[in-house]
XYZ file of C-alpha atoms in Angstrom:
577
model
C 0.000 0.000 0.000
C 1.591 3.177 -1.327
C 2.242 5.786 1.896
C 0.492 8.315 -0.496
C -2.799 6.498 -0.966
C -5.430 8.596 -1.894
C -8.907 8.411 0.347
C -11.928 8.218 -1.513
C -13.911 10.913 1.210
C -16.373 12.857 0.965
C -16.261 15.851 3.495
C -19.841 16.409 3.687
C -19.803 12.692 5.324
C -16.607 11.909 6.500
C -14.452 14.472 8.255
C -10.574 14.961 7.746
C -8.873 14.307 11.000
C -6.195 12.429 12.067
C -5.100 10.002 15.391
C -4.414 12.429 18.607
C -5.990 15.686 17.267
C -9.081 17.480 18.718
C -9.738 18.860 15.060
C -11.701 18.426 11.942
C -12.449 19.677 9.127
C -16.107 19.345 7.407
C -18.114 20.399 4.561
C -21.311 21.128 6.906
C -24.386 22.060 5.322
C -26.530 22.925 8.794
C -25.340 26.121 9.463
C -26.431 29.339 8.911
C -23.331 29.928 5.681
C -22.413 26.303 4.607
C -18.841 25.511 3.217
C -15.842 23.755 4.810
C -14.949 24.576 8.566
C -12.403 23.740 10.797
C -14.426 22.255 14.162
C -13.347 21.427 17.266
C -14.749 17.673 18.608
C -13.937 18.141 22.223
C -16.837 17.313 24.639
C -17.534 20.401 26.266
C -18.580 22.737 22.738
C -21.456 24.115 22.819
C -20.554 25.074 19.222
C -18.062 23.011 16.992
C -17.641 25.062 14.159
C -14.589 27.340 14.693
C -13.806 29.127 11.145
C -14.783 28.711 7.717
C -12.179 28.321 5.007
C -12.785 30.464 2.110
C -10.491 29.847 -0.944
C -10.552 33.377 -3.402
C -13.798 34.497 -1.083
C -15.332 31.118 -2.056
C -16.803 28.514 0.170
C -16.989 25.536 -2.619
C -13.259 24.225 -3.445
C -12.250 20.442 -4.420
C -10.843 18.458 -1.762
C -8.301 15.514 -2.338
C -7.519 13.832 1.218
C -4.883 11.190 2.206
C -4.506 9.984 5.639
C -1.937 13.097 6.638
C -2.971 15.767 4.605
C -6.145 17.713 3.240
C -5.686 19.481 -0.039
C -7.968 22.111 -0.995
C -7.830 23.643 -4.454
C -9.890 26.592 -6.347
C -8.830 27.616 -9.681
C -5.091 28.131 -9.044
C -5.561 29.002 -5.603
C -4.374 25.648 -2.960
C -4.559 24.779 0.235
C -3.080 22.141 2.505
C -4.336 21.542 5.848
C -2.321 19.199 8.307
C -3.020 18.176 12.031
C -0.365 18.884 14.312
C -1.085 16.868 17.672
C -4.248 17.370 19.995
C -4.563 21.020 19.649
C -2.756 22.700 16.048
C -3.377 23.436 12.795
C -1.427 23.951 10.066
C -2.964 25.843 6.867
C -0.362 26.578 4.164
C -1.769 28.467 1.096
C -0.483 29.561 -2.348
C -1.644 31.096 -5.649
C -4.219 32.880 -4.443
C -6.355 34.015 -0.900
C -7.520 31.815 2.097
C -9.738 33.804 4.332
C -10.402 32.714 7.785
C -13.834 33.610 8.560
C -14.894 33.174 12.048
C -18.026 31.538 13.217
C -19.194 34.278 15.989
C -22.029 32.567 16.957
C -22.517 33.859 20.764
C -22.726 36.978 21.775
C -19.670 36.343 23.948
C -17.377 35.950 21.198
C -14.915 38.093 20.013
C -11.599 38.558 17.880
C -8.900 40.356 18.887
C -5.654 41.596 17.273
C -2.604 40.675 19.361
C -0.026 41.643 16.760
C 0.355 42.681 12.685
C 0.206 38.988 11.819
C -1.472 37.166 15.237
C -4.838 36.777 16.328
C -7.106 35.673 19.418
C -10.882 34.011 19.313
C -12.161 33.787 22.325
C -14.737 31.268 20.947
C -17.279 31.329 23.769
C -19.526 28.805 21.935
C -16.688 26.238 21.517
C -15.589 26.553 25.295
C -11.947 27.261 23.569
C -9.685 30.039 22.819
C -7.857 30.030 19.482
C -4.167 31.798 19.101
C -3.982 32.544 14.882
C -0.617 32.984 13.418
C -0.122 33.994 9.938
C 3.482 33.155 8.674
C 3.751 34.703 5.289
C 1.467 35.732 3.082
C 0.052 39.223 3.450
C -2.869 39.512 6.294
C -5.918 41.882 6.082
C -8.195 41.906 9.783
C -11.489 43.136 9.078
C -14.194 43.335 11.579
C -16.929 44.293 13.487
C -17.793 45.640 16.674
C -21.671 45.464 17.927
C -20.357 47.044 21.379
C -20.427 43.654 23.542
C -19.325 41.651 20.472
C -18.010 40.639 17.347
C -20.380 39.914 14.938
C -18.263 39.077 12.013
C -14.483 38.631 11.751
C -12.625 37.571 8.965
C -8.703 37.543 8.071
C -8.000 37.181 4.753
C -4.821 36.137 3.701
C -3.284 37.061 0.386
C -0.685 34.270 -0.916
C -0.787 35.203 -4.705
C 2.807 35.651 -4.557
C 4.338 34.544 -1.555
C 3.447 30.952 0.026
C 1.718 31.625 3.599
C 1.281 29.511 6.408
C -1.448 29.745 9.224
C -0.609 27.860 12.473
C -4.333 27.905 14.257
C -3.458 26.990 18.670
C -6.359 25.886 20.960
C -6.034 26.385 24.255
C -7.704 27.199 27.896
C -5.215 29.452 29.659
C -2.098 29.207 27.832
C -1.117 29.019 24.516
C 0.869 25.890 23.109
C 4.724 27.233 22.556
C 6.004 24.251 21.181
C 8.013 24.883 17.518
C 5.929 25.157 14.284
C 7.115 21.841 12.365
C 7.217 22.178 8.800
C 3.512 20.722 7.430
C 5.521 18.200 4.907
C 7.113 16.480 8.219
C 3.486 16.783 10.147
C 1.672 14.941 7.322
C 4.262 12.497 6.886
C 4.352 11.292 10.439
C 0.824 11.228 9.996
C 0.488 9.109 7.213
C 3.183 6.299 7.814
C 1.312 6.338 11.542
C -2.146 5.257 9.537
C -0.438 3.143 6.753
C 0.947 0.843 10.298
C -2.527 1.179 11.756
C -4.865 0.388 8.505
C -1.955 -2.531 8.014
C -2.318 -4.024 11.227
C -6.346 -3.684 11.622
C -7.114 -4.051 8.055
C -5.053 -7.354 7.146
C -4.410 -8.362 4.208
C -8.310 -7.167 2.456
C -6.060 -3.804 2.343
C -5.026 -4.879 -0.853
C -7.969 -6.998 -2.143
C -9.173 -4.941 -4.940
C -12.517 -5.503 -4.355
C -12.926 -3.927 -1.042
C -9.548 -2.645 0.018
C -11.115 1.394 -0.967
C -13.661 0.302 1.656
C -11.530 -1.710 3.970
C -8.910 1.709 3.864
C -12.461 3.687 5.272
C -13.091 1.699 7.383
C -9.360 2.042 8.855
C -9.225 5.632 8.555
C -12.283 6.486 10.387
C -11.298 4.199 13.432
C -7.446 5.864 13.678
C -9.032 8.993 12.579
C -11.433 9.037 15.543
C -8.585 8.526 18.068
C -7.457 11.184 20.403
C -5.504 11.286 23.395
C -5.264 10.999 27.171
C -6.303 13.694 28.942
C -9.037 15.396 31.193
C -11.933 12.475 31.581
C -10.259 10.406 29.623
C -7.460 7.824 31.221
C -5.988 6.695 27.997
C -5.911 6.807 24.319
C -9.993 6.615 23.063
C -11.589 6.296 20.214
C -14.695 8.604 19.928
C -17.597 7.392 18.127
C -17.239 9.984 15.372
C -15.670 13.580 14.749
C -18.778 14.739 13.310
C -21.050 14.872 16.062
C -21.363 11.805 17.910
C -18.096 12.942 19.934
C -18.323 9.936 23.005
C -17.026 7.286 24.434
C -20.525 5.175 25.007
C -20.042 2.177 26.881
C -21.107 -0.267 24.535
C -20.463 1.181 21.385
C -16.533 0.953 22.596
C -16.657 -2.994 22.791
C -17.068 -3.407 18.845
C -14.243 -0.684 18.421
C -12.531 -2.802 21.040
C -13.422 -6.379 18.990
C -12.009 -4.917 15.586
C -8.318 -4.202 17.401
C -8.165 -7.787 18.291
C -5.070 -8.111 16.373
C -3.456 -5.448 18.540
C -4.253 -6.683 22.296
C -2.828 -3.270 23.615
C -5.007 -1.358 21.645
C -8.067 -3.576 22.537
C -7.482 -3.314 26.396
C -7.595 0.330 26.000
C -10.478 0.661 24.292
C -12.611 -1.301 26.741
C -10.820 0.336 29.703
C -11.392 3.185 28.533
C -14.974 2.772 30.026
C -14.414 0.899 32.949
C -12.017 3.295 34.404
C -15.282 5.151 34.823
C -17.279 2.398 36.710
C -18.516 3.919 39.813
C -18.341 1.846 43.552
C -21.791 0.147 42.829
C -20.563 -1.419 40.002
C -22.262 0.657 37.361
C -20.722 1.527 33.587
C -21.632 5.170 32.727
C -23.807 6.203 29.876
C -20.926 7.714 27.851
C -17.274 9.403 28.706
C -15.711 12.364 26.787
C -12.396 13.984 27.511
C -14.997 16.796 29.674
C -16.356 14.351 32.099
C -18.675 11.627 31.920
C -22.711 11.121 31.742
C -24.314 8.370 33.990
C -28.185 8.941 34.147
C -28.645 6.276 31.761
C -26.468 2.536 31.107
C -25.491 0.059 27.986
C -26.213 -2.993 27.783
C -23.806 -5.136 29.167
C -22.410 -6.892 26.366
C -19.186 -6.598 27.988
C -18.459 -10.211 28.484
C -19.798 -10.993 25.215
C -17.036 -8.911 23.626
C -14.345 -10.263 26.386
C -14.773 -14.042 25.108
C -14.735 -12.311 21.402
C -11.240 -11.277 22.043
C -10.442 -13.992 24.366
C -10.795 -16.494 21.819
C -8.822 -14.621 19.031
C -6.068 -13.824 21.165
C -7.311 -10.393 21.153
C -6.272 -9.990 25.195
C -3.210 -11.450 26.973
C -3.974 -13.269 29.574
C -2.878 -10.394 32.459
C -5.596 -7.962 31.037
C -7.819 -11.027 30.693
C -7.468 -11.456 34.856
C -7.719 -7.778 35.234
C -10.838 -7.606 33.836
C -12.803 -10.377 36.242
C -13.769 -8.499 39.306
C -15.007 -5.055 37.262
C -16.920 -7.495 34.824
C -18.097 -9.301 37.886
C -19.531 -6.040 40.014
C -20.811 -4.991 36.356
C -23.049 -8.080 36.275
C -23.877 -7.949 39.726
C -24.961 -4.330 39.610
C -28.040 -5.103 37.104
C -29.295 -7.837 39.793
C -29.130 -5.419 43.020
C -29.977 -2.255 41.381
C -32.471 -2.899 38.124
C -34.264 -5.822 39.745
C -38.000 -4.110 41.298
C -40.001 -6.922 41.923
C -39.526 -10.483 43.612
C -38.921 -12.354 39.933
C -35.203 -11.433 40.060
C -35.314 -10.087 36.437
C -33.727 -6.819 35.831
C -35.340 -4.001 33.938
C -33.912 -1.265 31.558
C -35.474 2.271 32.701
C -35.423 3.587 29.028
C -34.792 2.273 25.706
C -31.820 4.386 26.142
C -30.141 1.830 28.576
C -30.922 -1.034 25.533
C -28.819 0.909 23.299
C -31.765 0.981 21.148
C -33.030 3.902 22.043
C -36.530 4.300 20.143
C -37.638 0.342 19.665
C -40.580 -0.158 19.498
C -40.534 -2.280 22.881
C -40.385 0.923 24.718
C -43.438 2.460 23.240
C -45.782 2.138 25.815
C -44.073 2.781 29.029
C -40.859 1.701 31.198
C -39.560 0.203 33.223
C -39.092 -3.022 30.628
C -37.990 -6.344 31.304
C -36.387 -7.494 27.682
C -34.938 -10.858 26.698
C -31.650 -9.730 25.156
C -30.565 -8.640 28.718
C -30.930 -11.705 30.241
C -28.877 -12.855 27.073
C -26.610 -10.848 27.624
C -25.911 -11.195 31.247
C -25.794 -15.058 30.635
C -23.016 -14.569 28.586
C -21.008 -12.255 30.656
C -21.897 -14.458 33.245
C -19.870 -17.592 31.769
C -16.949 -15.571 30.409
C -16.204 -15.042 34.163
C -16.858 -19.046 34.649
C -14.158 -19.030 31.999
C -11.656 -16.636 33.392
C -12.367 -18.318 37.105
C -11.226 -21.134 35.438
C -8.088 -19.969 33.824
C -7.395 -18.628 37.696
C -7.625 -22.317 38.812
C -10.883 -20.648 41.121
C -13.373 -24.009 40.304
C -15.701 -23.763 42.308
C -16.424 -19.682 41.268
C -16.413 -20.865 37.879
C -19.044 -23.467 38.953
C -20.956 -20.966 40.363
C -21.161 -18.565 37.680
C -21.605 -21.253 35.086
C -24.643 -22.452 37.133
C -25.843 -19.167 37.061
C -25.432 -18.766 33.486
C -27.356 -22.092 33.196
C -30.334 -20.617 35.623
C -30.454 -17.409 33.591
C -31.040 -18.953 30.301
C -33.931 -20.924 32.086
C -35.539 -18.007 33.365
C -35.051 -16.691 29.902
C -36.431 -19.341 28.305
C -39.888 -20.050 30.751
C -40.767 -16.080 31.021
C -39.918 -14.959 27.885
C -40.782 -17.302 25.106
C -44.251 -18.022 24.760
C -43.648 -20.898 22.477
C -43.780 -19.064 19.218
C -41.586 -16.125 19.775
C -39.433 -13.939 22.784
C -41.138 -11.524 24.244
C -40.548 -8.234 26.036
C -42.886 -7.540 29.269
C -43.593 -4.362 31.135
C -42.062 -4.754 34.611
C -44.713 -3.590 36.808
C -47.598 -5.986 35.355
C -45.897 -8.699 33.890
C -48.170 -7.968 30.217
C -45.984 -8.683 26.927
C -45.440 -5.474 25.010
C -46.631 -6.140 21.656
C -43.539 -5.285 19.273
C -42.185 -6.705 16.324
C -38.627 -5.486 17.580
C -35.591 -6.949 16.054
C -34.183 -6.563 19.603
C -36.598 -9.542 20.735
C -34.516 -11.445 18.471
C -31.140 -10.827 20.034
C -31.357 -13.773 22.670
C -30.067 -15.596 19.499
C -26.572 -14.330 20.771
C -26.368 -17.511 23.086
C -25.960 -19.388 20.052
C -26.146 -23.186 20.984
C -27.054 -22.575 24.158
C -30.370 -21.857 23.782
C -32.628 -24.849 23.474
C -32.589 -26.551 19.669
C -36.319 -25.837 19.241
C -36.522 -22.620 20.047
C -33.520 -21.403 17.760
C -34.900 -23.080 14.457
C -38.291 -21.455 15.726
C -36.752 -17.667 16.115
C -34.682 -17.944 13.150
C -37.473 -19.141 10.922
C -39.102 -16.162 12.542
C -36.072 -13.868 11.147
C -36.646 -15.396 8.305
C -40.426 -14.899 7.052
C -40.819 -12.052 9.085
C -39.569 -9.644 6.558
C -36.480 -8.639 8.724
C -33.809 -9.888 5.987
C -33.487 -7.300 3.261
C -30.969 -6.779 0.464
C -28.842 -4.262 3.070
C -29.023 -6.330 6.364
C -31.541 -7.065 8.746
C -33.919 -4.201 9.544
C -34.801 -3.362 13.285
C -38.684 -2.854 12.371
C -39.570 -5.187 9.835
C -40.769 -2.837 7.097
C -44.353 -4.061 6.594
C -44.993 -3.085 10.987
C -47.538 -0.130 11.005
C -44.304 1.318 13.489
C -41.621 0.863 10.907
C -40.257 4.216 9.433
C -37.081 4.503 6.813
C -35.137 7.020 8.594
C -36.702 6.076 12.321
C -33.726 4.827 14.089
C -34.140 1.903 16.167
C -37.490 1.312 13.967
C -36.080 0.411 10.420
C -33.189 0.867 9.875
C -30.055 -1.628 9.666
C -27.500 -1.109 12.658
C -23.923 -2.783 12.727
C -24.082 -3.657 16.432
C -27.132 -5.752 15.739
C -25.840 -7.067 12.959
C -22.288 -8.594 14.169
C -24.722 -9.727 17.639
C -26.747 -11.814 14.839
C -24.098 -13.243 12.660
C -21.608 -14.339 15.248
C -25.100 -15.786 17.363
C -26.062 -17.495 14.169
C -22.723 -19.033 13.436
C -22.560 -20.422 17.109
C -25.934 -22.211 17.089
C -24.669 -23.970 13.703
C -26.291 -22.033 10.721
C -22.598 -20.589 9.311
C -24.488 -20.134 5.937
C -26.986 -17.365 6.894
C -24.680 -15.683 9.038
C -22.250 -15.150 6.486
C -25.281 -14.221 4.001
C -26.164 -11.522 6.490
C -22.336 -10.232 6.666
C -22.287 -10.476 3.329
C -25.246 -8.113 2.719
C -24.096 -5.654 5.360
C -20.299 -5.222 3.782
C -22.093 -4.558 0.224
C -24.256 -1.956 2.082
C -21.052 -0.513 3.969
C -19.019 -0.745 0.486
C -22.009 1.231 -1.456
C -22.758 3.864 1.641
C -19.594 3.948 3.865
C -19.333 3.897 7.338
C -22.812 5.267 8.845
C -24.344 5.462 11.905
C -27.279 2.986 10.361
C -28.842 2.525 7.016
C -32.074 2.550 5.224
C -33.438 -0.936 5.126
C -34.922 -0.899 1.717
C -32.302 1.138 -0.103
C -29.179 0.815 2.122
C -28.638 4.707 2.238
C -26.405 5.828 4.739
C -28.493 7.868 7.433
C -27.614 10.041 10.879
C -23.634 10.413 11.385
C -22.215 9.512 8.473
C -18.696 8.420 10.053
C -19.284 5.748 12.675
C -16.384 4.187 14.553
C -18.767 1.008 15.515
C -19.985 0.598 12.057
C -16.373 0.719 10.523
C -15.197 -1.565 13.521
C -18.152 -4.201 12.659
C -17.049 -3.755 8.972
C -13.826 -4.507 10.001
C -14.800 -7.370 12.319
C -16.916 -9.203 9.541
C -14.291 -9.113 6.740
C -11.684 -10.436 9.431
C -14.092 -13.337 10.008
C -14.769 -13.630 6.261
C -10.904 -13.754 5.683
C -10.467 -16.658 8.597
C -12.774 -18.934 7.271
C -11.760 -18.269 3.481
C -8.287 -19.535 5.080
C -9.770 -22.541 7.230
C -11.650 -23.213 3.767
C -8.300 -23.325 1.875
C -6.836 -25.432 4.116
C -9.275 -27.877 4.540
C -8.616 -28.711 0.983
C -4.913 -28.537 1.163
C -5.617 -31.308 3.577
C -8.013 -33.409 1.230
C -5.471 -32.933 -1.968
C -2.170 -34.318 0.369
């Protein structure tokens, strides 16, 4: 893979950032002026958009982006942008003007001039301050004053004839001091640091010329998405997306976690990441940004889920593997001493929010709700810590939690399936919610655990139900009165859901239509890149268009793909010797 590979973006969807930097730069369209902007993605902005880049007074330009460097050209007028660390930009510009135009969007923002060629935005709405140097070039302020405020500021930068370069600081208190580095070295560093990172994560489908464009996406958004220790945040995180999605939510971070398998550092960060947050009850927060951290609502603990994932790819060495028992064991235990309200000893989610589906259509009545993928899923976390126990030479807690994994899947199975079908129930009166929810489905995560009879029944249920389109399987079936194309948890296809079907399928011994699902879902992913979910019918990317989980699932299912292809191949090396 050349180090100067071209990536296919488009702005508008996918924003140019880079591993370890707080910036980005997008074409956004819901503003009050549209154009490209350089945004700021850390957790406390009020307001992300920062300036708007105008090439010759323009806000249209062509963009051509690698992994290190953004090139913006007009006419004969260019401009490269490079990411220098967590808090600098670099604009150099040539042939032509670059105007800075600032986005004064409170009435507590203002521009000052500190010097003939340096600038300060207090940027109010970002919670920043922004130092602007102009090296070269020759700088025109203009501006004005409303008495309290600046209500537009603009520096435009005339390069016709003499190369400029803008070095753009955020900051609190004090401004960065380190040395400017020339923007050739900055995007270099850059771009052998994702060439490593896409080679390591992406395998070997890097080069498949099929899907390596796609597979390169995929990479770029994950390292893209990366920034680094600091304030809430314990350790190197990936966000769920620069555009506006800008957390750390504590499930989405296991499938970013699952796709770094090949890098077991980089894995145990990622799930720490969330767990360094878990409070003395046990709990997992909502979601964690580099500002603090959000707990009125929980994930779904799918934490032990994604554990034996890793565990059984070598995706964890075995110290992180032992680290992880006791907060995966207070994690489970929390949901049974502080969800459980009545004297059945099921837990409840308070909101659809704490499902991670937010909207389903099992939460349309009323909460609390007692639904069967949590009991799913706490019967799997519950035997990956009969697994670790058992790696610790601790039998008889392994015993134990295995027997409670055993119970849980009864309890499961005699409340919640009413012999055609799971069911969700309101916790307070015990009534099944009537939803066609693709979540009721998800119990199919305990693969062969769950009873022969009642698998074939649920997946022949998948099947005629109208859940399996073209793209992937919808999370409304689109013939429910409830379904809607662009309705979130009621439609559309989601890459959590997805992977949580496929690798439950291929566990309870139907390999064929979980790789037919992963196979529809990569086409969609290839045709519609990386977002948050899809339209069911037409596989149009919807919401955030530049999802860490849903390049991290992409990545995840073409990994898989790639290891059986190879178990395939050598099954019949074996047959032809």
């Amino acid at each position: 893979m050349s180090a100067v590979t071209a990536l296919g973006i488009d702005l508008a969807t996918t924003p140019f950032s880079r591993r370890g930097s707080y910036f980005a730069v997008s074409h956004v369209t819901d503003q009050r002026e549209s154009g490209l902007h350089l945004r700021t993605v850390r957790g406390d902005a009020r307001h992300r958009e920062i300036v708007r880049l105008l090439l010759d007074d323009s806000a249209e330009a062509t963009s051509h982006t690698t992994a290190g460097r953004l090139t913006l050209q007009r006419d004969g007028t260019r401009a490269e942008v490079v990411l220098d660390g967590p808090d600098r930009a670099c604009v150099r510009v040539q042939g032509g003007t670059l105007t800075l135009d600032f986005r004064t969007a409170s009435q507590y923002d203002s521009v000052l001039q500190e010097s003939e060629r340096t600038w300060r935005f207090i940027d109010s709405g970002a919670n920043r301050n922004y130092r602007i140097r102009v090296l070269g070039g020759t700088p025109r302020f203009d501006a004005r004053w409303d008495g309290t405020r600046n209500s537009r500021a603009r520096v435009r930068i005339d390069a016709a004839h003499d190369t400029a370069t803008i070095v753009i600081d955020e900051y609190g208190s004090a401004v960065p001091t380190r040395p400017v580095e020339h923007p050739d070295v900055v995007a270099a560093a850059a771009q052998r640091d994702f060439d490593a990172w896409c080679r390591t994560h992406g395998g070997e489908a890097c080069d498949d010329p099929e899907i390596g464009g796609t597979v390169r996406l995929a990479a770029f958004v994950t390292w893209a998405a990366l920034v680094p220790a600091g304030g809430a945040l314990r350790r190197e995180s990936m966000l769920m997306s620069k555009n506006r999605m800008t957390n750390v939510w504590s499930w989405d971070h296991c499938f970013n976690a699952m796709a770094l398998w090949r890098d077991p550092h980089a894995a145990a960060g990622q799930l720490l990441a969330v767990f360094d947050h878990q409070d003395a009850h046990g709990c997992l927060p909502d979601y964690v940004n580099d500002a603090g951290v959000e707990r009125n609502f929980v994930k779904p603990p799918i934490h032990g889920w994604a554990v034996a994932h890793l565990m059984d790819r070598g995706g964890l060495d075995d110290d992180m593997v032992e680290a992880l028992y006791d907060p995966l064991r207070r994690w489970t235990e929390w949901w049974f001493e502080h969800r459980v309200y009545g004297d059945d000893g099921v837990p409840s989610y308070n909101h659809g929010n704490d499902s991670g589906w937010d909207n389903a259509t099992t939460f349309g009545v009323a909460v609390p709700v007692q639904s069967p993928d949590l009991l799913a899923y706490l019967a799997l976390q519950m035997e990956t810590l009969a697994r670790i126990a058992g790696r610790r030479g601790r039998d008889d807690e392994a015993t134990a939690w295995t027997r409670r994994a055993d119970d849980t899947v009864r309890i499961l199975c005699d409340r919640f399936w009413n012999g055609d079908r799971f069911v969700a129930r309101s916790t307070l009166t015990g009534r099944v919610i009537d939803s066609e929810s693709l979540l009721t489905f998800m119990p199919l995560v305990l693969g062969d655990r769950l009873p022969l009879s009642t698998r074939e029944a649920t997946v022949r249920r998948l099947l005629d139900g109208g859940y399996l389109t073209p793209h992937g399987p919808a999370t409304e079936p689109p013939d429910s009165p409830h379904y809607e194309p662009d309705g979130y948890w009621r439609g559309p296809i989601w890459a959590p859901s997805t992977l949580l079907l496929v690798d439950g399928l291929r566990r309870s011994g139907r390999p064929g239509l979980a790789d037919d699902i992963a196979d529809r879902f990569l086409a969609t992913c290839g045709g519609a890149g990386m977002a948050e979910n899809f339209d069911a019918l037409t596989g149009a990317g919807l919401r955030d268009r530049s999802m860490t989980w849903t390049a991290s699932v992409y990545l995840s299912l073409v990994s898989e793909r790639a290891g059986h292809a190879s178990h395939a191949e050598g099954r019949l090396r074996a047959r032809a010797s």
